[in-house]
Coordinates of C-alpha atoms in Angstrom, one line a residue:
M1 CA -47.9 -5.9 -4.2
K2 CA -44.4 -4.4 -3.9
D3 CA -45.7 -2.0 -1.2
Q4 CA -47.2 -5.0 0.7
L5 CA -43.7 -6.6 0.6
K6 CA -42.1 -3.5 2.0
S7 CA -44.7 -3.2 4.7
Q8 CA -44.3 -6.8 5.7
E9 CA -48.0 -7.6 5.3
I10 CA -47.3 -10.7 3.3
L11 CA -44.5 -11.9 5.7
K12 CA -46.9 -11.7 8.7
H13 CA -49.6 -13.6 6.8
E14 CA -47.3 -16.3 5.6
M15 CA -45.7 -16.8 9.0
S16 CA -49.2 -17.1 10.6
G17 CA -49.9 -20.0 8.2
S18 CA -46.7 -22.0 9.0
K19 CA -45.1 -22.5 12.4
H20 CA -42.0 -23.9 10.7
F21 CA -41.5 -20.8 8.6
Q22 CA -42.2 -18.5 11.5
R23 CA -39.7 -20.3 13.6
S24 CA -37.1 -20.3 10.8
W25 CA -37.5 -16.6 10.2
R26 CA -37.3 -15.6 13.8
E27 CA -34.2 -17.8 14.4
A28 CA -32.5 -16.4 11.2
E29 CA -33.4 -12.9 12.4
K30 CA -31.5 -13.4 15.6
R31 CA -28.5 -14.8 13.8
W32 CA -28.5 -11.9 11.4
N33 CA -28.6 -9.3 14.2
L34 CA -25.4 -11.0 15.6
K35 CA -23.6 -11.0 12.3
K36 CA -24.8 -8.0 10.3
N37 CA -22.2 -5.5 11.7
E38 CA -19.4 -7.9 10.7
L39 CA -20.8 -8.3 7.2
A40 CA -22.0 -4.8 6.6
P41 CA -18.7 -3.3 5.2
N42 CA -18.8 -5.8 2.3
L43 CA -22.5 -5.6 1.5
P44 CA -23.8 -3.8 -1.6
E45 CA -26.0 -0.7 -1.6
G46 CA -29.6 -1.5 -1.1
F47 CA -28.9 -4.7 0.9
T48 CA -31.3 -4.6 3.8
D49 CA -31.9 -6.7 7.0
H50 CA -34.5 -8.8 5.3
H51 CA -32.2 -9.7 2.4
G52 CA -29.7 -11.0 4.9
I53 CA -32.4 -12.8 6.9
A54 CA -33.8 -14.5 3.8
I55 CA -30.4 -15.9 2.9
M56 CA -30.0 -17.2 6.5
V57 CA -33.5 -18.8 6.4
F58 CA -32.6 -20.6 3.2
T59 CA -29.3 -22.0 4.6
G60 CA -31.3 -23.5 7.5
S61 CA -33.8 -26.3 7.9
I62 CA -36.6 -24.9 5.7
R63 CA -34.6 -25.2 2.4
E64 CA -36.1 -28.5 1.2
S65 CA -39.8 -27.7 1.9
F66 CA -39.2 -24.2 0.4
N67 CA -37.7 -25.6 -2.8
R68 CA -40.5 -28.1 -3.2
A69 CA -43.0 -25.2 -3.0
V70 CA -41.0 -23.1 -5.4
K71 CA -40.9 -25.9 -8.0
S72 CA -44.7 -26.4 -7.7
A73 CA -45.5 -22.6 -7.8
G74 CA -43.4 -22.2 -10.9
K75 CA -45.8 -24.3 -13.0
S76 CA -48.2 -21.4 -13.5
Y77 CA -48.9 -17.8 -12.6
K78 CA -52.2 -18.8 -10.9
S79 CA -50.3 -21.3 -8.7
Y80 CA -47.8 -18.7 -7.6
R81 CA -50.4 -16.1 -6.8
E82 CA -52.9 -18.3 -5.0
E83 CA -51.1 -21.3 -3.6
F84 CA -47.5 -20.3 -3.0
N85 CA -46.9 -19.4 0.7
Y86 CA -43.3 -18.3 0.5
K87 CA -43.7 -15.2 -1.6
Y88 CA -41.9 -13.0 0.8
L89 CA -38.9 -15.3 1.3
H90 CA -38.7 -16.0 -2.5
Y91 CA -38.7 -12.3 -3.3
Y92 CA -36.1 -11.3 -0.8
L93 CA -33.9 -14.3 -1.4
T94 CA -34.0 -13.6 -5.2
V95 CA -33.2 -10.0 -4.8
A96 CA -30.5 -10.7 -2.2
L97 CA -28.7 -13.0 -4.6
Q98 CA -29.0 -10.4 -7.4
L99 CA -27.5 -7.7 -5.2
L100 CA -24.6 -10.0 -4.2
Y101 CA -24.1 -11.3 -7.8
K102 CA -20.8 -10.4 -9.4
D103 CA -20.5 -10.6 -13.2
C104 CA -18.4 -13.7 -14.0
G105 CA -16.9 -11.9 -17.0
G106 CA -17.4 -14.9 -19.3
E107 CA -15.4 -17.2 -17.0
H108 CA -17.5 -19.9 -15.3
H109 CA -17.4 -20.4 -11.5
V110 CA -17.0 -24.0 -10.6
S111 CA -19.0 -25.6 -7.8
Y112 CA -20.3 -29.1 -6.9
R113 CA -23.3 -31.0 -5.6
G114 CA -23.8 -34.5 -4.6
F115 CA -27.3 -36.2 -4.3
P116 CA -28.3 -39.1 -2.1
K117 CA -30.7 -40.3 -4.9
D118 CA -30.3 -40.8 -8.6
V119 CA -31.0 -37.6 -10.5
H120 CA -31.8 -37.7 -14.3
W121 CA -30.5 -34.5 -15.9
M122 CA -30.9 -35.5 -19.6
S123 CA -34.6 -35.0 -19.6
T124 CA -34.7 -33.4 -23.1
E125 CA -33.1 -34.1 -26.4
S126 CA -31.2 -30.8 -26.2
G127 CA -29.8 -31.7 -22.8
L128 CA -30.8 -28.2 -21.5
V129 CA -31.5 -27.9 -17.7
K130 CA -33.1 -25.2 -15.7
F131 CA -33.5 -26.1 -12.0
G132 CA -36.6 -24.0 -11.4
H133 CA -35.6 -23.7 -7.7
F134 CA -32.7 -22.5 -5.6
L135 CA -29.8 -24.9 -5.9
H136 CA -27.2 -25.0 -3.1
T137 CA -23.8 -26.3 -4.1
S138 CA -20.3 -26.2 -2.6
S139 CA -17.1 -24.8 -3.9
S140 CA -15.5 -27.8 -2.2
E141 CA -15.7 -31.1 -4.2
W142 CA -15.0 -33.1 -1.0
I143 CA -17.9 -31.5 0.9
A144 CA -20.2 -32.0 -2.1
H145 CA -19.5 -35.7 -2.0
E146 CA -20.5 -35.7 1.7
M147 CA -24.0 -34.5 0.5
G148 CA -24.4 -37.8 -1.4
N149 CA -22.9 -40.0 -4.1
A150 CA -25.9 -41.5 -5.9
S151 CA -25.6 -38.6 -8.4
F152 CA -23.0 -35.9 -8.6
I153 CA -22.8 -32.7 -10.7
T154 CA -20.0 -30.3 -11.4
V155 CA -21.6 -26.9 -12.2
Y156 CA -19.8 -24.4 -14.4
G157 CA -22.1 -21.5 -13.8
C158 CA -22.3 -17.7 -13.6
S159 CA -25.2 -16.8 -11.4
G160 CA -24.0 -18.7 -8.3
V161 CA -23.4 -16.6 -5.2
P162 CA -21.1 -17.7 -2.3
V163 CA -23.1 -17.4 1.0
H164 CA -20.8 -19.0 3.5
N165 CA -20.5 -15.8 5.4
F166 CA -24.2 -15.9 6.1
S167 CA -24.2 -19.5 7.2
D168 CA -23.8 -21.1 10.6
Y169 CA -21.7 -23.7 8.7
P170 CA -19.2 -21.6 6.8
E171 CA -17.0 -24.7 6.3
E172 CA -19.5 -26.0 3.8
E173 CA -18.4 -23.2 1.4
E174 CA -22.0 -22.9 0.1
V175 CA -22.8 -21.4 -3.2
V176 CA -26.4 -20.7 -4.1
F177 CA -27.9 -20.5 -7.6
P178 CA -31.2 -18.7 -8.0
G179 CA -32.7 -21.3 -10.4
Y180 CA -33.2 -19.4 -13.6
E181 CA -29.8 -20.0 -15.2
I182 CA -29.9 -22.4 -18.1
F183 CA -27.3 -25.1 -18.4
T184 CA -26.3 -27.8 -20.9
A185 CA -26.1 -31.2 -19.1
T186 CA -23.5 -33.7 -20.2
Q187 CA -23.0 -37.2 -18.8
V188 CA -19.5 -38.0 -17.7
E189 CA -18.4 -41.1 -19.8
E190 CA -16.3 -42.6 -17.0
D191 CA -19.1 -42.5 -14.5
P192 CA -22.8 -42.5 -15.6
K193 CA -23.8 -41.1 -12.2
E194 CA -21.8 -37.9 -12.8
F195 CA -22.8 -34.9 -14.9
S196 CA -21.3 -31.7 -16.0
L197 CA -23.6 -28.7 -16.2
V198 CA -22.2 -25.8 -18.2
S199 CA -24.0 -22.5 -18.4
T200 CA -25.4 -21.4 -21.7
G201 CA -25.2 -17.8 -20.6
K202 CA -29.0 -17.5 -20.7
W203 CA -31.4 -16.9 -17.9
C204 CA -35.1 -17.7 -17.8
S205 CA -37.7 -17.4 -14.9
N206 CA -41.3 -18.6 -15.0
F207 CA -42.1 -16.3 -12.1
N208 CA -41.2 -13.1 -14.0
C209 CA -41.8 -11.0 -10.9
A210 CA -45.4 -12.1 -10.8
L211 CA -45.9 -10.8 -7.3
V212 CA -44.6 -7.4 -7.9
Q213 CA -46.0 -6.8 -11.4
G214 CA -49.3 -8.6 -11.0
K215 CA -49.0 -10.0 -14.6
R216 CA -46.9 -12.3 -16.7

């Protein structure tokens, strides 16, 4: 499977099944070609064009439909292998964030996210939360409030990666979390719609490189 990813067979197949994805990828590819020389001096070894394009695709209009598919595919290995139509984007976006990731050294990075609808984080007695999809936040609290005020989270995390340099909207100061970091959720006493999410320092992914390894 890894060879298929490198030969772009899966990308071609998945783009043929979704005009939205095809358009999003092609548009991101054009933007990347305009920006990559500017970004190249600060990119890590092994960071390829498709890693950059994947980030730009995610920061565009496909984010919501992609994340819905990621959450659904994460329910089982079978669902990921047979029903998930964003394997290429998921793989390259995950690896891109891993390449750009810088160890937080035990100090949490703070970012914020506002939601236009109520979000219930305390779904378990332990209060542990794992998003299971890519979470976009902002390092600006003010900008996060512009996203919505029905629910609001302050994230004290470690795996988040600033991607504003890849975005057409750098003023949003976007920080993307890959979805496998585990947090403890605490409701803010002064405002029941606000939550603090503090990293436990543990990471867990249901995908477990299913596409590449062919097993769980």
